[in-house]
Coordinates of C-alpha atoms and ligand atoms in Angstrom, one line a residue:
M177 CA -42.4 86.5 -27.7
T178 CA -46.0 86.0 -26.9
A179 CA -46.7 83.7 -23.9
M180 CA -49.3 81.0 -24.1
P181 CA -52.4 82.0 -22.0
Q182 CA -52.2 80.4 -18.7
S183 CA -55.7 79.1 -18.5
A184 CA -56.5 77.9 -14.9
P185 CA -58.1 74.5 -14.9
T186 CA -60.5 73.9 -12.1
P187 CA -58.3 72.9 -9.0
L188 CA -58.6 69.4 -8.0
T189 CA -59.6 68.7 -4.3
L190 CA -57.1 66.8 -2.0
E191 CA -59.4 63.8 -2.4
Q192 CA -59.1 64.0 -6.2
L193 CA -55.3 64.4 -6.0
K194 CA -55.1 61.4 -3.8
E195 CA -57.1 59.4 -6.4
K196 CA -54.6 60.7 -9.1
A197 CA -51.8 59.5 -7.0
R198 CA -53.4 56.0 -6.6
L199 CA -53.9 55.8 -10.3
L200 CA -50.4 56.8 -11.0
R201 CA -49.1 53.9 -8.8
I202 CA -51.4 51.5 -10.4
H203 CA -50.6 52.6 -13.9
S204 CA -46.8 52.4 -13.2
M205 CA -47.0 48.9 -11.8
R206 CA -49.3 47.6 -14.6
A207 CA -47.2 49.0 -17.3
T208 CA -43.9 47.6 -16.0
T209 CA -45.4 44.2 -15.3
A210 CA -46.8 44.2 -18.9
A211 CA -43.3 45.3 -20.1
G212 CA -41.6 42.7 -18.0
S213 CA -39.0 45.3 -16.9
G214 CA -38.8 48.8 -15.5
H215 CA -38.6 50.5 -12.2
P216 CA -42.1 50.5 -10.4
T217 CA -40.8 51.2 -6.8
S218 CA -39.0 54.4 -7.9
C219 CA -42.5 55.5 -9.4
L220 CA -44.3 54.6 -6.3
S221 CA -42.2 57.0 -4.0
A222 CA -43.1 59.8 -6.3
A223 CA -46.9 59.2 -6.7
E224 CA -48.1 62.2 -4.5
I225 CA -45.3 64.4 -5.7
M226 CA -46.2 63.8 -9.4
A227 CA -49.9 64.2 -8.6
G228 CA -49.3 67.5 -7.0
I229 CA -47.0 68.7 -9.8
F230 CA -49.3 67.7 -12.8
F231 CA -52.8 68.1 -11.3
H232 CA -52.3 71.1 -9.0
A233 CA -49.2 73.1 -9.9
M234 CA -48.5 72.9 -13.6
K235 CA -50.3 74.9 -16.2
F236 CA -49.9 73.6 -19.7
D237 CA -52.1 72.8 -22.7
P238 CA -52.2 69.0 -23.0
S239 CA -52.6 69.3 -26.7
K240 CA -49.4 71.3 -26.8
P241 CA -47.3 70.3 -23.7
N242 CA -44.0 71.4 -25.1
A243 CA -45.3 75.0 -26.0
V244 CA -43.2 78.0 -25.1
G245 CA -45.3 79.7 -22.4
G246 CA -46.5 76.5 -20.8
D247 CA -45.1 75.1 -17.6
R248 CA -42.6 72.3 -18.1
F249 CA -41.5 69.2 -16.3
V250 CA -38.2 67.3 -16.4
L251 CA -37.9 63.9 -14.9
S252 CA -34.3 64.0 -13.9
K253 CA -34.7 60.5 -12.4
G254 CA -35.6 59.1 -15.9
H255 CA -35.9 55.5 -14.7
A256 CA -39.2 56.6 -13.1
A257 CA -40.5 57.1 -16.6
P258 CA -43.7 55.1 -16.0
V259 CA -44.9 57.5 -13.5
L260 CA -44.3 60.4 -15.9
Y261 CA -46.1 58.6 -18.7
A262 CA -49.0 57.9 -16.3
A263 CA -49.2 61.5 -15.3
L264 CA -49.2 62.6 -19.1
A265 CA -51.9 60.1 -19.8
E266 CA -54.0 61.1 -16.9
S267 CA -53.5 64.8 -18.0
G268 CA -54.9 63.7 -21.4
V269 CA -51.7 64.0 -23.6
F270 CA -52.3 60.6 -24.7
P271 CA -54.7 57.7 -23.8
V272 CA -54.1 55.6 -20.6
S273 CA -54.2 52.5 -22.9
R274 CA -50.9 53.7 -24.5
L275 CA -49.1 53.0 -21.1
M276 CA -49.4 49.3 -21.8
T277 CA -47.1 49.7 -24.7
L278 CA -44.2 50.7 -22.4
R279 CA -40.9 49.7 -23.7
H280 CA -42.2 48.0 -26.9
L281 CA -40.1 48.5 -30.0
T282 CA -43.0 50.2 -31.8
S283 CA -44.0 52.4 -28.9
E284 CA -42.7 56.0 -28.3
L285 CA -42.9 55.3 -24.6
E286 CA -39.3 54.1 -24.2
G287 CA -37.7 52.8 -21.0
H288 CA -36.4 56.2 -20.2
P289 CA -38.0 59.6 -21.5
T290 CA -37.0 61.1 -24.8
P291 CA -38.5 64.2 -26.5
R292 CA -40.3 62.1 -29.0
I293 CA -42.9 61.8 -26.2
P294 CA -45.2 64.8 -26.0
G295 CA -44.5 66.7 -22.8
V296 CA -40.8 65.6 -22.7
D297 CA -38.2 68.2 -23.4
A298 CA -34.8 66.4 -23.0
A299 CA -33.7 62.8 -22.9
T300 CA -33.0 61.7 -19.3
G301 CA -31.9 58.5 -17.7
S302 CA -28.2 59.3 -17.2
L303 CA -28.7 60.6 -13.7
G304 CA -27.6 64.2 -12.7
Q305 CA -28.5 66.1 -15.8
G306 CA -32.1 67.1 -15.3
L307 CA -31.6 70.1 -13.1
S308 CA -29.3 71.6 -15.6
V309 CA -31.9 71.1 -18.4
G310 CA -34.4 72.7 -16.1
A311 CA -32.1 75.7 -15.6
G312 CA -31.8 76.0 -19.4
L313 CA -35.6 75.8 -19.8
A314 CA -35.9 78.5 -17.0
I315 CA -33.4 80.7 -18.7
G316 CA -35.1 80.0 -22.1
A317 CA -38.5 81.1 -20.5
R318 CA -37.0 84.3 -19.2
V319 CA -35.4 85.1 -22.6
Q320 CA -38.7 84.4 -24.3
R321 CA -40.4 86.5 -21.8
S322 CA -42.7 83.6 -20.8
P323 CA -44.2 83.3 -17.3
A324 CA -43.7 79.6 -17.5
R325 CA -42.4 77.6 -14.4
I326 CA -40.1 74.7 -14.7
Y327 CA -40.4 71.7 -12.4
V328 CA -37.6 69.1 -12.1
L329 CA -38.0 65.8 -10.1
L330 CA -34.7 64.3 -8.8
G331 CA -33.9 61.1 -6.8
D332 CA -32.0 61.4 -3.6
G333 CA -29.3 58.9 -4.9
E334 CA -29.1 61.0 -8.0
V335 CA -28.1 64.1 -6.2
A336 CA -24.7 62.6 -5.4
E337 CA -23.8 63.6 -9.0
G338 CA -21.6 66.8 -9.1
Q339 CA -23.5 68.2 -12.0
V340 CA -26.6 68.6 -9.8
W341 CA -24.6 71.1 -7.6
E342 CA -23.2 72.9 -10.7
A343 CA -26.8 73.4 -11.7
A344 CA -28.0 74.3 -8.3
A345 CA -25.2 76.9 -7.8
F346 CA -26.0 78.5 -11.3
A347 CA -29.7 78.6 -10.7
A348 CA -29.4 80.5 -7.5
H349 CA -26.7 82.9 -8.9
A350 CA -29.0 83.5 -11.9
R351 CA -32.0 84.1 -9.5
L352 CA -34.2 81.5 -11.3
G353 CA -37.3 82.0 -9.3
N354 CA -39.2 80.1 -12.1
L355 CA -37.4 76.9 -11.2
T356 CA -38.6 74.3 -8.6
A357 CA -36.6 71.2 -7.8
I358 CA -38.3 68.4 -5.9
V359 CA -36.1 65.6 -4.5
D360 CA -37.8 62.3 -3.9
V361 CA -35.8 61.3 -0.8
N362 CA -36.8 57.6 -0.5
A363 CA -33.4 56.7 1.1
L364 CA -32.8 53.8 -1.4
G365 CA -30.6 53.9 -4.5
Q366 CA -30.1 50.9 -6.8
S367 CA -27.9 48.7 -4.9
G368 CA -28.5 49.8 -1.5
R369 CA -29.3 52.7 0.9
T370 CA -28.2 56.2 -0.2
M371 CA -25.4 58.1 1.4
Y372 CA -27.6 60.4 3.7
Q373 CA -30.7 58.1 3.8
H374 CA -33.4 60.1 5.5
R375 CA -31.2 62.8 7.0
M376 CA -33.4 65.5 5.4
E377 CA -31.5 68.3 7.1
V378 CA -28.4 67.4 5.1
Y379 CA -30.3 68.0 1.7
K380 CA -31.8 71.2 3.1
A381 CA -28.4 72.5 4.2
K382 CA -26.9 71.7 0.7
F383 CA -29.6 73.6 -1.1
E384 CA -29.6 76.4 1.2
A385 CA -25.9 76.7 1.1
N386 CA -26.3 77.1 -2.7
G387 CA -28.7 80.0 -2.3
W388 CA -32.1 78.1 -2.7
Q389 CA -35.2 78.4 -0.7
A390 CA -35.5 74.8 0.7
E391 CA -38.0 73.1 2.8
V392 CA -38.7 69.5 4.0
I393 CA -42.0 67.9 3.6
D394 CA -43.7 64.6 4.0
G395 CA -43.8 63.5 0.3
H396 CA -46.7 61.1 0.9
D397 CA -49.0 63.9 2.4
I398 CA -50.7 65.3 -0.6
A399 CA -51.8 68.5 1.5
A400 CA -48.2 69.0 2.3
V401 CA -47.0 68.6 -1.4
V402 CA -49.7 71.0 -2.6
A403 CA -48.8 73.6 0.1
A404 CA -45.1 73.4 -0.7
L405 CA -45.7 73.8 -4.5
D406 CA -47.8 76.8 -3.8
R407 CA -45.2 78.4 -1.5
A408 CA -42.6 77.6 -4.3
R409 CA -44.9 79.4 -6.9
S410 CA -45.1 82.6 -4.8
T411 CA -41.2 82.7 -4.5
L412 CA -39.8 84.9 -7.3
A413 CA -36.4 85.8 -6.3
R414 CA -34.7 82.4 -6.1
P415 CA -35.1 78.8 -7.0
Q416 CA -37.0 76.5 -4.6
A417 CA -36.2 73.0 -3.5
I418 CA -38.8 70.8 -2.0
L419 CA -37.2 67.8 -0.2
A420 CA -39.8 65.2 0.1
R421 CA -39.3 62.4 2.6
T422 CA -40.8 59.3 0.9
L423 CA -40.5 55.6 1.0
K424 CA -39.4 53.6 -2.2
G425 CA -42.4 51.3 -3.2
N426 CA -44.8 53.3 -0.9
G427 CA -48.4 52.3 -1.0
V428 CA -47.9 48.5 -1.4
S429 CA -46.9 46.9 2.0
F430 CA -44.5 44.2 0.5
L431 CA -42.7 46.9 -1.5
A432 CA -42.5 49.8 0.8
D433 CA -38.9 50.6 1.9
K434 CA -37.7 47.2 0.9
E435 CA -34.2 46.6 -0.6
N436 CA -33.6 44.5 -3.7
W437 CA -36.6 45.7 -5.5
H438 CA -35.0 48.5 -7.6
G439 CA -35.6 48.0 -11.3
K440 CA -37.8 44.9 -10.9
P441 CA -41.3 44.7 -12.1
L442 CA -44.0 42.8 -10.2
S443 CA -45.1 39.3 -11.2
K444 CA -48.7 39.1 -12.3
D445 CA -49.6 37.6 -8.9
D446 CA -47.8 40.4 -7.0
L447 CA -49.4 42.9 -9.3
A448 CA -52.9 41.6 -8.4
K449 CA -52.1 41.8 -4.6
A450 CA -50.8 45.2 -5.0
I451 CA -53.8 46.4 -6.9
A452 CA -56.2 44.9 -4.4
E453 CA -54.3 46.6 -1.6
L454 CA -54.6 49.9 -3.4
G455 CA -58.4 49.3 -3.6
G456 CA -58.8 48.0 -7.1
A457 CA -58.1 49.3 -10.6
P458 CA -60.2 50.7 -13.5
E459 CA -60.4 48.5 -16.6
I460 CA -58.0 49.8 -19.3
E461 CA -59.1 49.6 -23.0
P462 CA -56.8 47.6 -25.4
D463 CA -54.4 50.1 -27.1
N464 CA -55.4 50.8 -30.7
G465 CA -51.6 51.0 -31.7
R466 CA -51.8 54.7 -32.7
S467 CA -48.4 56.3 -32.0
Y468 CA -48.4 59.7 -30.0
A469 CA -44.8 60.4 -31.0
R470 CA -44.2 64.1 -31.7
A471 CA -44.2 64.6 -35.4
E472 CA -41.8 67.5 -35.1
L473 CA -39.1 68.4 -32.6
P474 CA -38.0 72.1 -32.2
K475 CA -36.1 73.1 -35.4
P476 CA -33.7 76.0 -35.8
P477 CA -35.6 79.2 -37.0
Q478 CA -35.1 80.4 -40.5
F479 CA -33.3 83.7 -40.9
P480 CA -31.7 85.7 -43.7
P481 CA -28.2 85.0 -44.8
L482 CA -25.5 87.1 -43.1
P483 CA -23.8 89.7 -45.4
A484 CA -20.4 88.6 -46.6
T485 CA -17.5 88.9 -44.3
N486 CA -15.0 91.7 -44.7
Y487 CA -11.5 90.2 -44.4
E488 CA -8.3 90.9 -46.6
A489 CA -6.7 88.0 -48.2
G490 CA -3.6 87.0 -46.0
Q491 CA -5.0 88.8 -42.9
M492 CA -4.0 86.9 -39.7
V493 CA -7.0 85.9 -37.8
A494 CA -7.4 83.0 -35.5
T495 CA -10.6 80.8 -36.3
R496 CA -11.6 81.2 -32.6
E497 CA -11.7 84.9 -33.1
A498 CA -13.8 84.6 -36.2
Y499 CA -16.2 82.4 -34.2
G500 CA -16.9 85.2 -31.7
T501 CA -17.3 87.8 -34.6
A502 CA -19.8 85.5 -36.2
L503 CA -21.8 85.1 -33.0
K504 CA -21.9 88.8 -32.7
R505 CA -23.1 89.4 -36.3
L506 CA -25.6 86.6 -35.9
A507 CA -26.9 87.9 -32.6
S508 CA -27.9 91.1 -34.6
I509 CA -30.3 89.4 -36.9
L510 CA -31.3 86.3 -34.9
P511 CA -33.0 87.2 -31.6
Q512 CA -33.2 83.4 -30.6
L513 CA -29.4 83.2 -30.5
V514 CA -27.9 82.7 -27.0
A515 CA -24.5 81.7 -26.0
V516 CA -23.2 80.0 -22.9
D517 CA -19.6 80.2 -21.6
G518 CA -17.6 78.3 -19.1
D519 CA -15.4 81.2 -17.8
V520 CA -13.2 81.1 -20.9
K521 CA -15.1 83.7 -23.0
N522 CA -12.0 85.7 -23.7
S523 CA -10.3 82.5 -25.1
T524 CA -13.1 81.3 -27.1
F525 CA -14.2 84.8 -28.1
T526 CA -17.8 84.4 -26.8
E527 CA -17.0 87.8 -25.3
T528 CA -17.3 89.4 -28.7
M529 CA -21.0 88.5 -28.7
E530 CA -21.3 89.6 -25.1
K531 CA -20.2 93.1 -26.0
T532 CA -23.3 93.8 -28.2
A533 CA -25.8 91.2 -26.8
P534 CA -25.0 90.9 -23.0
D535 CA -28.4 89.7 -22.1
R536 CA -28.1 86.7 -24.4
V537 CA -24.8 85.5 -23.1
F538 CA -24.9 83.3 -20.0
Q539 CA -22.1 82.6 -17.7
S540 CA -22.1 78.9 -16.6
Y541 CA -18.7 79.4 -14.8
I542 CA -16.4 76.5 -14.7
A543 CA -19.0 73.8 -15.0
E544 CA -19.0 72.3 -18.5
Q545 CA -21.6 69.6 -17.8
N546 CA -24.0 72.1 -16.6
M547 CA -23.2 74.3 -19.6
V548 CA -24.0 71.6 -22.1
S549 CA -27.2 70.4 -20.5
M550 CA -28.4 73.9 -20.0
A551 CA -28.0 74.5 -23.7
V552 CA -30.3 71.5 -24.2
G553 CA -33.0 73.2 -22.1
M554 CA -32.6 76.4 -24.0
A555 CA -32.9 74.7 -27.4
A556 CA -36.2 73.1 -26.1
Q557 CA -37.5 76.8 -25.5
G558 CA -36.9 77.5 -29.2
L559 CA -33.5 79.2 -28.8
V560 CA -30.5 78.6 -30.8
P561 CA -27.7 77.9 -28.1
F562 CA -24.0 78.1 -28.8
A563 CA -21.8 76.7 -25.8
A564 CA -18.1 77.0 -25.9
S565 CA -15.1 76.1 -24.0
F566 CA -11.6 74.8 -24.7
A567 CA -12.2 71.7 -26.8
C568 CA -10.4 69.5 -24.2
F569 CA -12.8 70.4 -21.4
L570 CA -15.8 69.4 -23.4
S571 CA -14.6 65.9 -22.9
R572 CA -15.9 66.2 -19.3
A573 CA -19.4 66.9 -20.7
Y574 CA -19.3 64.0 -23.1
D575 CA -22.2 62.2 -21.5
Q576 CA -24.2 65.3 -21.7
V577 CA -23.5 65.6 -25.4
R578 CA -24.4 61.9 -25.8
M579 CA -27.7 62.5 -24.0
A580 CA -28.4 65.6 -26.2
A581 CA -28.0 63.4 -29.1
I582 CA -30.6 60.9 -27.8
G583 CA -32.8 63.8 -27.3
R584 CA -32.3 65.0 -30.9
S585 CA -31.3 68.4 -29.4
N586 CA -30.1 71.1 -31.8
I587 CA -27.2 72.4 -29.5
N588 CA -24.2 73.9 -31.0
L589 CA -20.8 73.5 -29.4
C590 CA -17.5 75.2 -30.1
G591 CA -14.2 73.8 -28.8
S592 CA -11.3 76.2 -29.1
H593 CA -7.5 75.5 -28.5
C594 CA -7.4 72.3 -30.3
G595 CA -4.2 70.3 -30.9
V596 CA -0.6 70.7 -30.2
S597 CA -0.7 74.0 -31.9
I598 CA -1.8 75.7 -28.7
G599 CA 1.9 75.4 -27.6
E600 CA 3.3 76.4 -24.4
D601 CA 0.4 75.6 -22.1
G602 CA 1.0 71.9 -22.6
P603 CA -0.9 68.8 -23.0
S604 CA -3.5 69.3 -20.3
Q605 CA -4.9 72.1 -22.4
M606 CA -4.7 70.5 -25.9
A607 CA -7.7 68.7 -27.3
L608 CA -6.4 65.8 -29.3
E609 CA -9.4 63.5 -29.2
D610 CA -12.4 65.8 -29.8
L611 CA -13.0 65.0 -33.4
A612 CA -13.1 61.3 -32.5
M613 CA -15.6 62.2 -29.7
F614 CA -17.9 64.2 -31.7
R615 CA -17.7 62.1 -34.8
A616 CA -19.2 59.2 -32.6
I617 CA -22.2 61.2 -31.9
P618 CA -25.1 60.0 -34.1
G619 CA -26.2 62.7 -36.6
A620 CA -23.7 65.3 -35.5
C621 CA -22.1 67.7 -37.8
V622 CA -18.4 68.3 -37.2
L623 CA -16.7 71.3 -38.6
Y624 CA -13.1 72.3 -38.6
P625 CA -12.4 75.6 -40.3
S626 CA -8.9 76.8 -41.4
D627 CA -9.4 80.5 -41.8
A628 CA -11.7 83.3 -40.7
V629 CA -14.1 83.4 -43.7
S630 CA -14.9 79.7 -43.5
A631 CA -15.2 79.8 -39.7
E632 CA -17.8 82.6 -39.9
R633 CA -19.9 81.1 -42.6
L634 CA -19.8 77.7 -40.8
V635 CA -20.9 79.2 -37.5
E636 CA -24.0 80.5 -39.6
T637 CA -24.5 77.0 -40.9
M638 CA -24.5 75.7 -37.4
A639 CA -27.3 78.1 -36.4
R640 CA -29.4 76.8 -39.3
T641 CA -28.6 73.0 -38.9
D642 CA -31.2 70.7 -37.4
A643 CA -28.6 68.5 -35.6
I644 CA -25.8 68.8 -32.8
C645 CA -23.0 70.8 -34.4
Y646 CA -19.5 70.9 -33.2
M647 CA -16.9 73.4 -34.4
R648 CA -13.1 72.9 -33.7
T649 CA -11.3 76.2 -33.5
S650 CA -7.7 76.9 -33.3
R651 CA -5.6 79.1 -31.1
P652 CA -2.9 80.4 -33.5
K653 CA -3.7 83.1 -36.0
T654 CA -3.8 81.8 -39.6
P655 CA -3.9 83.7 -42.9
V656 CA -7.2 84.3 -44.5
I657 CA -7.3 82.2 -47.7
Y658 CA -10.9 82.4 -48.9
K659 CA -12.7 85.3 -50.6
N660 CA -15.4 86.9 -48.5
Q661 CA -18.1 85.7 -50.9
E662 CA -17.0 82.0 -50.7
T663 CA -19.6 79.5 -49.6
F664 CA -19.0 76.3 -47.6
P665 CA -21.6 73.7 -48.2
V666 CA -22.1 70.8 -45.7
P667 CA -21.1 68.2 -46.4
G668 CA -18.2 69.7 -48.5
F669 CA -14.5 70.3 -48.9
K670 CA -12.3 72.7 -50.8
V671 CA -9.6 71.7 -53.4
L672 CA -7.0 74.5 -52.9
A673 CA -4.2 73.4 -55.3
R674 CA -4.6 71.0 -58.2
T675 CA -2.6 70.3 -61.5
A676 CA -2.9 67.6 -64.0
N677 CA -0.1 65.6 -62.7
D678 CA -0.1 65.9 -58.9
R679 CA 2.0 63.4 -57.0
A680 CA -0.6 63.0 -54.1
T681 CA -3.8 64.3 -52.5
V682 CA -3.0 66.0 -49.3
I683 CA -6.0 66.2 -46.9
A684 CA -5.7 68.6 -43.9
A685 CA -7.8 71.1 -42.0
G686 CA -7.1 73.8 -39.5
V687 CA -3.5 74.5 -38.8
T688 CA -2.3 71.5 -40.8
L689 CA -4.0 72.9 -43.9
H690 CA -1.6 75.9 -43.8
E691 CA 1.3 73.5 -43.3
A692 CA 0.1 71.6 -46.3
L693 CA -0.1 74.8 -48.4
K694 CA 3.7 75.5 -47.2
A695 CA 4.6 72.0 -48.3
A696 CA 3.1 72.6 -51.6
V697 CA 5.3 75.6 -52.1
S698 CA 8.5 73.7 -51.0
L699 CA 7.6 70.6 -53.3
K700 CA 6.9 72.9 -56.1
A701 CA 10.5 74.2 -56.0
K702 CA 11.5 70.5 -56.3
G703 CA 9.1 70.0 -59.4
I704 CA 6.6 68.1 -57.3
S705 CA 2.9 69.2 -57.4
I706 CA 0.2 68.1 -54.9
C707 CA -3.5 68.4 -54.6
V708 CA -4.4 70.1 -51.2
V709 CA -7.8 69.4 -49.8
D710 CA -9.3 71.6 -47.0
L711 CA -11.6 69.1 -45.2
Y712 CA -13.6 71.9 -43.3
C713 CA -16.5 69.5 -42.8
V714 CA -15.1 66.3 -41.0
K715 CA -18.8 64.9 -40.7
P716 CA -20.6 64.3 -42.9
I717 CA -18.1 63.7 -45.7
D718 CA -19.1 63.9 -49.3
A719 CA -17.4 60.6 -50.0
D720 CA -18.1 60.2 -53.7
A721 CA -16.7 63.7 -54.4
L722 CA -13.6 63.0 -52.3
A723 CA -13.1 59.7 -54.0
V724 CA -12.8 61.6 -57.3
E725 CA -10.0 63.8 -56.0
I726 CA -8.1 60.8 -54.7
R727 CA -8.5 58.8 -57.8
A728 CA -7.1 61.8 -59.7
T729 CA -3.8 61.5 -57.9
G730 CA -3.7 57.6 -58.5
G731 CA -5.0 56.9 -55.0
R732 CA -1.9 58.3 -53.3
L733 CA -3.1 60.0 -50.2
V734 CA -1.4 62.0 -47.4
I735 CA -3.6 63.1 -44.3
A736 CA -2.2 65.4 -41.8
E737 CA -4.0 66.4 -38.6
D738 CA -3.5 68.1 -35.3
H739 CA -5.3 65.4 -33.4
Y740 CA -4.4 61.9 -32.1
A741 CA -4.4 59.3 -34.9
E742 CA -7.4 57.6 -33.5
G743 CA -10.8 58.8 -34.7
G744 CA -9.8 62.1 -36.3
L745 CA -9.5 63.4 -39.8
G746 CA -7.5 60.3 -41.2
E747 CA -9.9 57.8 -39.9
A748 CA -12.9 59.9 -41.0
V749 CA -11.5 60.1 -44.6
L750 CA -10.7 56.3 -44.6
A751 CA -14.1 55.4 -43.5
A752 CA -15.8 57.6 -46.0
L753 CA -13.7 56.2 -48.8
A754 CA -14.5 52.6 -47.7
S755 CA -18.2 53.6 -47.7
A756 CA -17.8 54.8 -51.3
G757 CA -16.1 51.6 -52.2
V758 CA -12.7 53.3 -52.9
A759 CA -9.4 52.0 -51.5
P760 CA -6.4 54.5 -51.7
T761 CA -3.3 52.9 -53.2
V762 CA -1.1 54.2 -50.4
V763 CA -1.8 56.4 -47.4
K764 CA 0.5 58.3 -45.2
H765 CA -1.4 59.3 -42.0
L766 CA 0.4 62.2 -40.1
A767 CA -1.1 62.6 -36.7
V768 CA -0.1 63.2 -33.1
R769 CA 1.0 59.9 -31.6
G770 CA 1.8 59.9 -27.9
V771 CA 1.3 62.4 -25.1
P772 CA 2.7 65.8 -26.3
H773 CA 4.6 68.4 -24.4
S774 CA 4.9 72.2 -23.9
G775 CA 6.8 74.1 -26.4
R776 CA 6.3 76.7 -29.2
P777 CA 3.5 75.8 -31.6
D778 CA 5.9 75.5 -34.5
E779 CA 8.2 73.3 -32.6
L780 CA 5.4 71.1 -31.6
L781 CA 3.9 70.8 -35.1
D782 CA 7.4 69.6 -36.1
K783 CA 8.1 67.4 -33.1
F784 CA 4.9 65.6 -33.6
G785 CA 5.3 65.0 -37.3
I786 CA 2.5 67.2 -38.7
S787 CA 4.5 70.3 -40.0
A788 CA 5.0 71.3 -43.6
R789 CA 8.5 69.5 -43.5
H790 CA 7.0 66.1 -42.6
I791 CA 4.0 66.6 -45.1
A792 CA 6.6 67.3 -47.9
A793 CA 8.6 64.2 -46.9
A794 CA 5.5 62.1 -46.8
V795 CA 4.7 63.1 -50.3
E796 CA 8.1 62.6 -51.6
A797 CA 8.2 59.1 -50.0
L798 CA 5.1 58.0 -51.9
Ligands
TPP917 C1 -25.1 58.5 -14.1 C2 -25.9 57.3 -13.8 N1 -25.3 56.3 -13.0 C3 -25.9 55.2 -12.7 C4 -27.2 54.9 -13.1 C5 -27.9 53.6 -12.9 N2 -29.0 53.9 -11.9 C6 -30.3 53.9 -12.4 S1 -31.4 54.3 -11.2 C7 -30.1 54.3 -10.0 C8 -30.4 54.5 -8.6 C9 -31.1 55.9 -8.4 O1 -31.4 56.1 -7.1 P1 -32.2 57.4 -6.8 O2 -31.8 58.6 -7.4 O3 -32.4 57.5 -5.2 O4 -33.6 57.1 -7.4 P2 -34.8 56.1 -6.9 O5 -35.0 55.1 -7.9 O6 -34.4 55.5 -5.6 O7 -36.0 57.0 -6.7 C10 -28.9 54.1 -10.6 C11 -27.6 53.9 -9.8 C12 -27.7 55.9 -14.0 N3 -28.9 55.7 -14.7 N4 -27.0 57.0 -14.3

């Protein structure tokens, strides 16, 4: 990839940088007072740090602040958004007048940053995630052969989050010399003092123990900030932490280091006093209402279709295996494809891609939160990330998925080992709530293939889809049921068995689809036919098309799923039918109810009521 030219702007003098810091303080207080809410004191402690980062260290084109090749900044302490917006405005990304629209319904400048704002790459505001996003951006820069550096600003209260240390360990292990973390150690959190307050040596020891270069500075001494940023830039072998000792509310005497000011804007009178103390403020033109929201967020690249798969009908292949094969095949035609693993690559089959594209598979180790947020950073560098773990462990990264959705990120996630069908390992390894979890993510695409052909095709669809995509894969091998040329539109489903007088429509996916097909055979022996539907796309659902199938069997419906009853296939189908204005006449919903147990997969499917025997009985009972 070509890098953006790193044009060197004329460096600002220390006096000019001090003036920038003064303006950042004033803008932050004015904007929050105008909004009637926000976190001005969290901005004030970071004023010199932000001036140093934006007006001394960073090299980026203000007309394209998210370009691959330009330096990037992540505000991990997202509640200090006004100081970021002020820095972007002072950099010329949008006019200073725009700051006064902070938090308005019609303004792109929301209470916490989102990528709709030029210069922002990920939504932040749920503390603890920004360093992982920064690590993903740094990896992305490396893959794109870009010389860009990534700066991440964290709060000291924030670094109590475990994910920060997942990211710190990863960044040092991956030798991310292009990553600089700055911690604004103002010793105050939201409700009181932070754990270590101003014990700077504790933060230094923690970063150093993780393999970082770390130094402590006075975060209000602009010369010290600039010197530290310069030293960071000249360190190439490992990431650098600048631990800046600051005071919350610094610059305004009645705010500095005072408790009970977190998240409170100044009154108009207090604002006037603060501005006077800071030496007065420039007039700001009224904003003309023009939005500076980014017209386009990163989209998946276009690429030619993968050749058809090469399976034999009836061949036994687990969908998780097909996931790995599809990644490997995609990697050969899509240079932007990257994969992240949480030390389960031999279970999820990410290792299949690693065998042919080792430089594009990244080991996040057993740190799923870091894995998901890193994928967000990678996507923001124009890559197509696929992160995979056991589906049950993605639940511990759910907040990271939620934030990815707020950031309209295009990450792809795969959860293997879903349901009771994993068998002997028992309930701690079984995902039985993942469909509910991912269905609740706005705009997400949720896929649940039943055989290798559909799994491979759907992985390709994920890489093309401009949304968060989740694929649920299964542990047991299942027979290939589709022809290699079959296509799997999204939304969509397949009708596998259909006669003119079917007793019911049976909807299933994954292992229960194969149980439904077995039930169809046993019912046929009794003279009963059923319509079997493979709902490989759980979200979105083509409700009108599905309603046609259900009407054709007199509204008699059986749904069988290897998932808890709440939020899975059953509720997805019923919600879709309701949206199409169709009410089934009678529904039998077979799902896992109660905490499962270790056992053989076939025993468990039967014990929890989702085996072929139960499906057949449900049909007969209709
Ligand atoms: C995960 C998470 N937990 C809690 C909060 C609520 N919250 C917002 S700001 C804040 C205090 C942050 O303190 P610090 O990181 O020291 O930043 P400061 O504002 O002091 O610079 C808290 C608890 C949050 N946004 N995210």
